[in-house]
Tab-separated table of C-alpha atoms in Angstrom:
chain	number	residue	atom	x	y	z
A	1	MET	CA	0.250	0.089	0.149
A	2	ASN	CA	0.947	3.192	-0.374
A	3	GLN	CA	0.616	7.195	1.673
A	4	GLN	CA	0.380	10.106	0.085
A	5	ASN	CA	-0.913	13.202	2.147
A	6	GLY	CA	-1.880	10.591	4.782
A	7	ILE	CA	-4.491	8.838	2.650
A	8	THR	CA	-3.603	4.577	1.725
A	9	TYR	CA	-3.786	4.208	-2.146
A	10	ARG	CA	-4.040	0.443	-2.218
A	11	LYS	CA	-2.323	-1.049	-5.313
A	12	LEU	CA	-4.050	-2.811	-7.575
A	13	PRO	CA	-3.370	-6.212	-8.734
A	14	GLY	CA	-1.464	-6.900	-11.850
A	15	LEU	CA	1.606	-5.576	-14.071
A	16	SER	CA	2.398	-1.229	-13.979
A	17	ALA	CA	3.899	0.700	-16.134
A	18	GLN	CA	7.343	-0.546	-14.854
A	19	GLY	CA	6.765	-3.644	-14.146
A	20	LEU	CA	5.915	-4.227	-18.228
A	21	ARG	CA	9.848	-2.411	-18.871
A	22	ILE	CA	11.371	-4.858	-16.255
A	23	TRP	CA	9.981	-8.066	-18.566
A	24	GLY	CA	10.684	-6.294	-21.215
A	25	LEU	CA	14.487	-5.283	-20.727
A	26	ILE	CA	14.735	-9.804	-19.188
A	27	PHE	CA	13.351	-10.552	-22.312
A	28	LEU	CA	15.966	-8.610	-24.563
A	29	ALA	CA	19.106	-9.243	-22.631
A	30	PHE	CA	18.255	-12.723	-22.006
A	31	GLY	CA	17.800	-12.999	-25.675
A	32	MET	CA	21.260	-10.654	-26.922
A	33	VAL	CA	22.536	-12.764	-23.911
A	34	LEU	CA	22.367	-16.061	-25.333
A	35	ASN	CA	22.660	-14.734	-30.005
A	36	PRO	CA	26.573	-15.320	-30.032
A	37	SER	CA	25.621	-18.783	-29.653
A	38	LEU	CA	22.709	-18.632	-31.631
A	39	GLN	CA	24.875	-17.589	-34.704
A	40	LYS	CA	27.574	-19.900	-34.061
A	41	ILE	CA	25.645	-22.532	-34.268
A	42	LEU	CA	23.829	-22.020	-36.765
A	43	ALA	CA	26.833	-21.026	-39.278
A	44	SER	CA	28.141	-24.414	-38.357
A	45	ASP	CA	27.638	-27.557	-40.512
A	46	GLU	CA	25.819	-28.782	-37.244
A	47	THR	CA	22.362	-27.783	-37.798
A	48	ASP	CA	19.721	-30.135	-36.371
A	49	PHE	CA	16.081	-30.024	-35.598
A	50	MET	CA	17.694	-29.625	-31.173
A	51	PHE	CA	19.502	-26.205	-32.465
A	52	THR	CA	17.398	-24.760	-34.353
A	53	SER	CA	14.544	-25.126	-31.443
A	54	PHE	CA	17.073	-23.676	-29.002
A	55	GLY	CA	16.946	-20.462	-31.438
A	56	LEU	CA	13.541	-20.745	-31.506
A	57	ILE	CA	12.966	-19.775	-27.604
A	58	VAL	CA	15.990	-17.381	-28.156
A	59	GLN	CA	14.887	-15.664	-30.525
A	60	LEU	CA	11.261	-15.725	-29.074
A	61	MET	CA	12.644	-14.274	-25.564
A	62	HIS	CA	13.921	-11.644	-27.849
A	63	PHE	CA	10.859	-10.983	-29.760
A	64	CYS	CA	8.854	-10.813	-26.480
A	65	ALA	CA	9.609	-7.539	-25.959
A	66	ILE	CA	8.704	-5.552	-29.158
A	67	PRO	CA	4.585	-5.547	-28.026
A	68	ILE	CA	5.939	-4.817	-24.573
A	69	PHE	CA	7.370	-2.403	-25.085
A	70	CYS	CA	5.137	-0.762	-28.148
A	71	PHE	CA	2.123	-0.269	-25.681
A	72	LEU	CA	5.071	1.839	-22.916
A	73	LEU	CA	4.869	4.166	-25.769
A	74	VAL	CA	1.386	3.917	-27.120
A	75	GLU	CA	1.193	4.436	-22.272
A	76	GLY	CA	3.615	7.052	-22.605
A	77	PHE	CA	2.277	9.559	-25.284
A	78	THR	CA	-1.512	9.573	-24.006
A	79	HIS	CA	-0.049	9.885	-20.895
A	80	THR	CA	2.947	12.807	-21.085
A	81	GLY	CA	2.691	16.108	-19.970
A	82	SER	CA	4.405	17.536	-22.832
A	83	LEU	CA	5.072	15.256	-26.160
A	84	LYS	CA	8.250	17.758	-26.939
A	85	ASN	CA	10.028	16.661	-24.335
A	86	TYR	CA	9.049	13.236	-24.271
A	87	ALA	CA	10.172	13.310	-28.067
A	88	ILE	CA	13.472	14.570	-26.965
A	89	ARG	CA	13.999	11.863	-24.675
A	90	LEU	CA	13.225	9.943	-27.096
A	91	GLY	CA	14.850	10.785	-29.894
A	92	ILE	CA	18.501	10.804	-27.193
A	93	THR	CA	18.003	7.753	-25.831
A	94	ALA	CA	18.245	6.248	-29.973
A	95	LEU	CA	21.492	8.549	-30.572
A	96	ILE	CA	22.863	7.448	-27.132
A	97	VAL	CA	21.665	3.625	-27.760
A	98	GLU	CA	23.538	3.643	-31.818
A	99	LEU	CA	26.468	2.032	-30.758
A	100	PRO	CA	26.788	-0.182	-27.409
A	101	PHE	CA	23.422	-1.551	-30.361
A	102	ASN	CA	26.165	-2.379	-32.559
A	103	PHE	CA	28.117	-3.282	-30.617
A	104	ALA	CA	26.167	-5.908	-28.993
A	105	MET	CA	24.729	-7.380	-31.638
A	106	TYR	CA	27.349	-7.165	-35.075
A	107	GLY	CA	30.814	-7.145	-32.150
A	108	LYS	CA	31.808	-3.354	-33.741
A	109	LEU	CA	30.769	0.492	-32.840
A	110	LEU	CA	29.703	0.935	-36.161
A	111	GLY	CA	27.893	-2.209	-37.298
A	112	ASP	CA	28.916	-3.524	-41.132
A	113	PHE	CA	28.319	0.232	-41.995
A	114	SER	CA	31.355	0.768	-44.761
A	115	PHE	CA	30.313	3.918	-47.922
A	116	ARG	CA	30.450	1.027	-50.383
A	117	ASN	CA	27.779	-0.888	-48.652
A	118	LEU	CA	25.641	1.817	-46.873
A	119	GLN	CA	22.962	-1.068	-46.841
A	120	GLY	CA	24.959	-2.523	-43.712
A	121	PHE	CA	24.292	-0.382	-42.025
A	122	LYS	CA	21.249	-0.745	-38.961
A	123	LEU	CA	19.442	2.156	-36.933
A	124	ASN	CA	18.256	0.531	-33.089
A	125	PRO	CA	15.464	-0.600	-32.660
A	126	VAL	CA	14.080	3.142	-30.012
A	127	PHE	CA	14.558	4.623	-33.874
A	128	GLY	CA	11.656	2.537	-34.938
A	129	LEU	CA	9.687	3.740	-31.902
A	130	LEU	CA	11.051	7.860	-32.574
A	131	LEU	CA	9.215	7.319	-35.767
A	132	ALA	CA	5.896	5.611	-33.863
A	133	LEU	CA	5.633	8.327	-31.886
A	134	VAL	CA	5.885	10.882	-34.861
A	135	LEU	CA	3.148	9.254	-36.503
A	136	LEU	CA	1.314	9.256	-33.635
A	137	HIS	CA	1.290	12.631	-33.408
A	138	PHE	CA	-0.284	12.739	-36.896
A	139	PHE	CA	-3.459	10.495	-35.378
A	140	ARG	CA	-4.121	12.604	-33.109
A	141	GLN	CA	-4.007	15.693	-34.830
A	142	TYR	CA	-5.987	14.289	-37.447
A	143	SER	CA	-8.635	13.125	-35.572
A	144	GLY	CA	-11.767	11.965	-36.785
A	145	ARG	CA	-13.365	9.407	-38.462
A	146	THR	CA	-13.921	10.986	-41.935
A	147	PHE	CA	-13.042	9.912	-45.132
A	148	LYS	CA	-10.841	12.204	-45.923
A	149	ARG	CA	-9.128	12.128	-42.599
A	150	VAL	CA	-8.803	8.046	-42.179
A	151	MET	CA	-6.829	8.093	-45.868
A	152	LEU	CA	-4.971	10.785	-44.428
A	153	LYS	CA	-3.875	8.289	-41.290
A	154	VAL	CA	-3.318	5.337	-43.951
A	155	LEU	CA	-0.753	7.028	-45.863
A	156	LEU	CA	0.933	8.578	-43.403
A	157	TRP	CA	0.573	4.553	-42.139
A	158	VAL	CA	2.082	3.515	-45.458
A	159	MET	CA	5.274	5.817	-45.448
A	160	ALA	CA	6.513	5.511	-41.562
A	161	PHE	CA	6.654	1.898	-42.854
A	162	VAL	CA	8.119	2.876	-46.316
A	163	TRP	CA	10.657	5.084	-43.724
A	164	CYS	CA	11.273	2.076	-41.447
A	165	GLN	CA	12.024	-0.125	-44.200
A	166	MET	CA	14.712	2.704	-46.051
A	167	LEU	CA	16.560	3.435	-42.472
A	168	HIS	CA	17.152	-0.041	-42.427
A	169	ILE	CA	16.022	0.443	-38.555
A	170	GLU	CA	15.923	-3.009	-37.165
A	171	TYR	CA	12.374	-4.646	-36.125
A	172	GLY	CA	10.875	-1.535	-37.879
A	173	LYS	CA	8.331	-3.028	-39.329
A	174	ALA	CA	6.745	-4.698	-36.076
A	175	VAL	CA	6.843	-1.559	-34.224
A	176	ILE	CA	5.314	0.489	-37.043
A	177	LEU	CA	2.835	-2.189	-37.577
A	178	LEU	CA	1.649	-2.645	-33.622
A	179	VAL	CA	1.496	0.771	-32.485
A	180	PRO	CA	-1.615	1.870	-34.144
A	181	ILE	CA	-2.854	-0.784	-33.857
A	182	ILE	CA	-2.193	-0.570	-29.832
A	183	TYR	CA	-3.793	3.005	-29.433
A	184	PHE	CA	-6.192	2.644	-31.805
A	185	LEU	CA	-7.570	-0.389	-30.182
A	186	ARG	CA	-6.139	0.508	-26.260
A	187	ASN	CA	-8.917	0.953	-24.647
A	188	LYS	CA	-10.612	-3.084	-26.308
A	189	ARG	CA	-7.834	-5.377	-24.249
A	190	MET	CA	-9.357	-8.400	-25.811
A	191	ILE	CA	-9.431	-7.327	-29.864
A	192	MET	CA	-5.948	-5.173	-29.181
A	193	ILE	CA	-4.529	-8.465	-28.445
A	194	PHE	CA	-6.068	-10.814	-31.257
A	195	ALA	CA	-5.383	-7.986	-33.650
A	196	GLY	CA	-1.420	-8.075	-32.557
A	197	CYS	CA	-1.394	-10.789	-32.405
A	198	ILE	CA	-2.162	-10.946	-36.354
A	199	ALA	CA	0.319	-8.647	-36.950
A	200	MET	CA	3.209	-10.159	-35.619
A	201	THR	CA	1.903	-12.770	-38.043
A	202	LEU	CA	2.039	-11.335	-40.444
A	203	CYS	CA	5.911	-9.254	-39.697
A	204	GLY	CA	6.853	-12.948	-39.999
A	205	PHE	CA	5.895	-13.506	-43.056
A	206	LEU	CA	7.533	-10.313	-44.072
A	207	ASP	CA	10.519	-11.753	-42.556
A	208	VAL	CA	10.871	-14.638	-44.448
A	209	SER	CA	14.375	-15.651	-46.529
A	210	ALA	CA	16.042	-18.327	-47.738
A	211	ASP	CA	18.180	-18.835	-44.808
A	212	THR	CA	17.682	-21.088	-41.531
A	213	SER	CA	17.964	-17.451	-39.404
A	214	SER	CA	15.417	-16.310	-41.367
A	215	TYR	CA	12.688	-19.386	-40.958
A	216	ILE	CA	13.308	-19.166	-37.327
A	217	ARG	CA	12.978	-15.213	-36.873
A	218	THR	CA	9.190	-15.870	-39.040
A	219	ALA	CA	8.883	-18.903	-36.174
A	220	SER	CA	9.765	-16.158	-33.016
A	221	TYR	CA	7.544	-13.456	-34.336
A	222	ILE	CA	4.827	-15.773	-34.353
A	223	ALA	CA	5.049	-17.784	-31.509
A	224	SER	CA	6.301	-15.398	-29.228
A	225	ALA	CA	2.899	-12.792	-30.084
A	226	PRO	CA	0.595	-14.615	-27.978
A	227	VAL	CA	3.441	-14.802	-24.745
A	228	ALA	CA	3.166	-11.175	-25.071
A	229	PHE	CA	-0.365	-9.410	-25.161
A	230	ILE	CA	-0.416	-12.143	-22.501
A	231	ILE	CA	1.571	-10.526	-20.252
A	232	LEU	CA	0.066	-6.785	-21.364
A	233	HIS	CA	-2.649	-8.315	-20.851
A	234	PHE	CA	-2.075	-8.002	-16.630
A	235	TYR	CA	-1.291	-4.228	-17.056
A	236	ASN	CA	-3.380	-2.441	-13.757
A	237	GLY	CA	-3.004	0.720	-15.310
A	238	GLU	CA	-0.475	2.539	-13.625
A	239	ARG	CA	2.629	3.832	-13.840
A	240	GLY	CA	4.661	2.094	-10.523
A	241	GLU	CA	7.350	3.354	-9.107
A	242	ALA	CA	10.338	4.469	-11.404
A	243	ASN	CA	13.601	6.825	-11.410
A	244	ARG	CA	12.481	7.768	-15.262
A	245	TYR	CA	16.469	8.424	-16.377
A	246	VAL	CA	17.615	5.430	-15.004
A	247	ASN	CA	14.856	3.435	-17.564
A	248	TYR	CA	16.450	6.377	-20.476
A	249	LEU	CA	20.387	4.549	-19.689
A	250	ALA	CA	18.417	0.528	-19.115
A	251	TYR	CA	19.038	-0.395	-22.184
A	252	PRO	CA	22.395	1.150	-23.882
A	253	VAL	CA	23.578	-0.336	-20.440
A	254	ILE	CA	22.869	-3.336	-20.612
A	255	LEU	CA	23.829	-3.580	-24.640
A	256	LEU	CA	27.089	-2.406	-23.630
A	257	ALA	CA	27.160	-5.668	-20.885
A	258	ILE	CA	26.524	-8.158	-23.796
A	259	GLY	CA	28.552	-6.612	-26.390
A	260	LEU	CA	31.865	-6.913	-23.806
A	261	LEU	CA	30.299	-10.276	-22.658
A	262	ALA	CA	29.748	-11.729	-26.794
A	263	LYS	CA	33.416	-10.176	-27.065
A	264	PHE	CA	35.757	-11.969	-24.382
A	265	ALA	CA	33.082	-14.904	-23.321
A	266	PHE	CA	32.382	-16.228	-26.993
């Protein structure tokens, strides 16, 4: 129970926003810690059903974080006192995260970037959240259900998706597909869960290519959706006790630790 101004407040059962954030960070950390060993397994000639199953579990844990952080973005957007400050904080976080993200994923601060191969450079998922936040801003600006406004929102949605592809934002497709669904259906929890699972499944099929790791990613998109949205079902609407700066720095610190672990332990 909580006491404020002499009044006792009873905490609601379920998970607060901070609780969801902790779950999301746990999924990210475990998934990325196991990722270097997974890549070595898939690159070897000994890949079999057991290793493929291991890879699916690793990716499933990692992908569970995507719907959780999309949901938290929508909650932040709807409850923030200053959208401008929220966007600035998210933008600064995206810039800070980029180097640790490349270090954790590729073992190099700039990833596979070169001036001859610009497509080898991928932006971290926080940029996807930032782009989704801008999209939500325009959705609010052009609220309403007239044909003209609905078509404008659809066009903006498609443009955001295209920008994600052009900028090579990691998991950008999933973020841009999920955030509007969660935003428009946030007051209809069961429909949101159902639509979110369909969106994640669609992302899985959009990610299909010929290599083994691609099929694992596709299966992970599909399998992780029910797990993540079941966790979101227990959200109690409370913010929870949290330190804003710790929350924003947690992801880059985790990425840096994972990069060092991958470099010296695997």
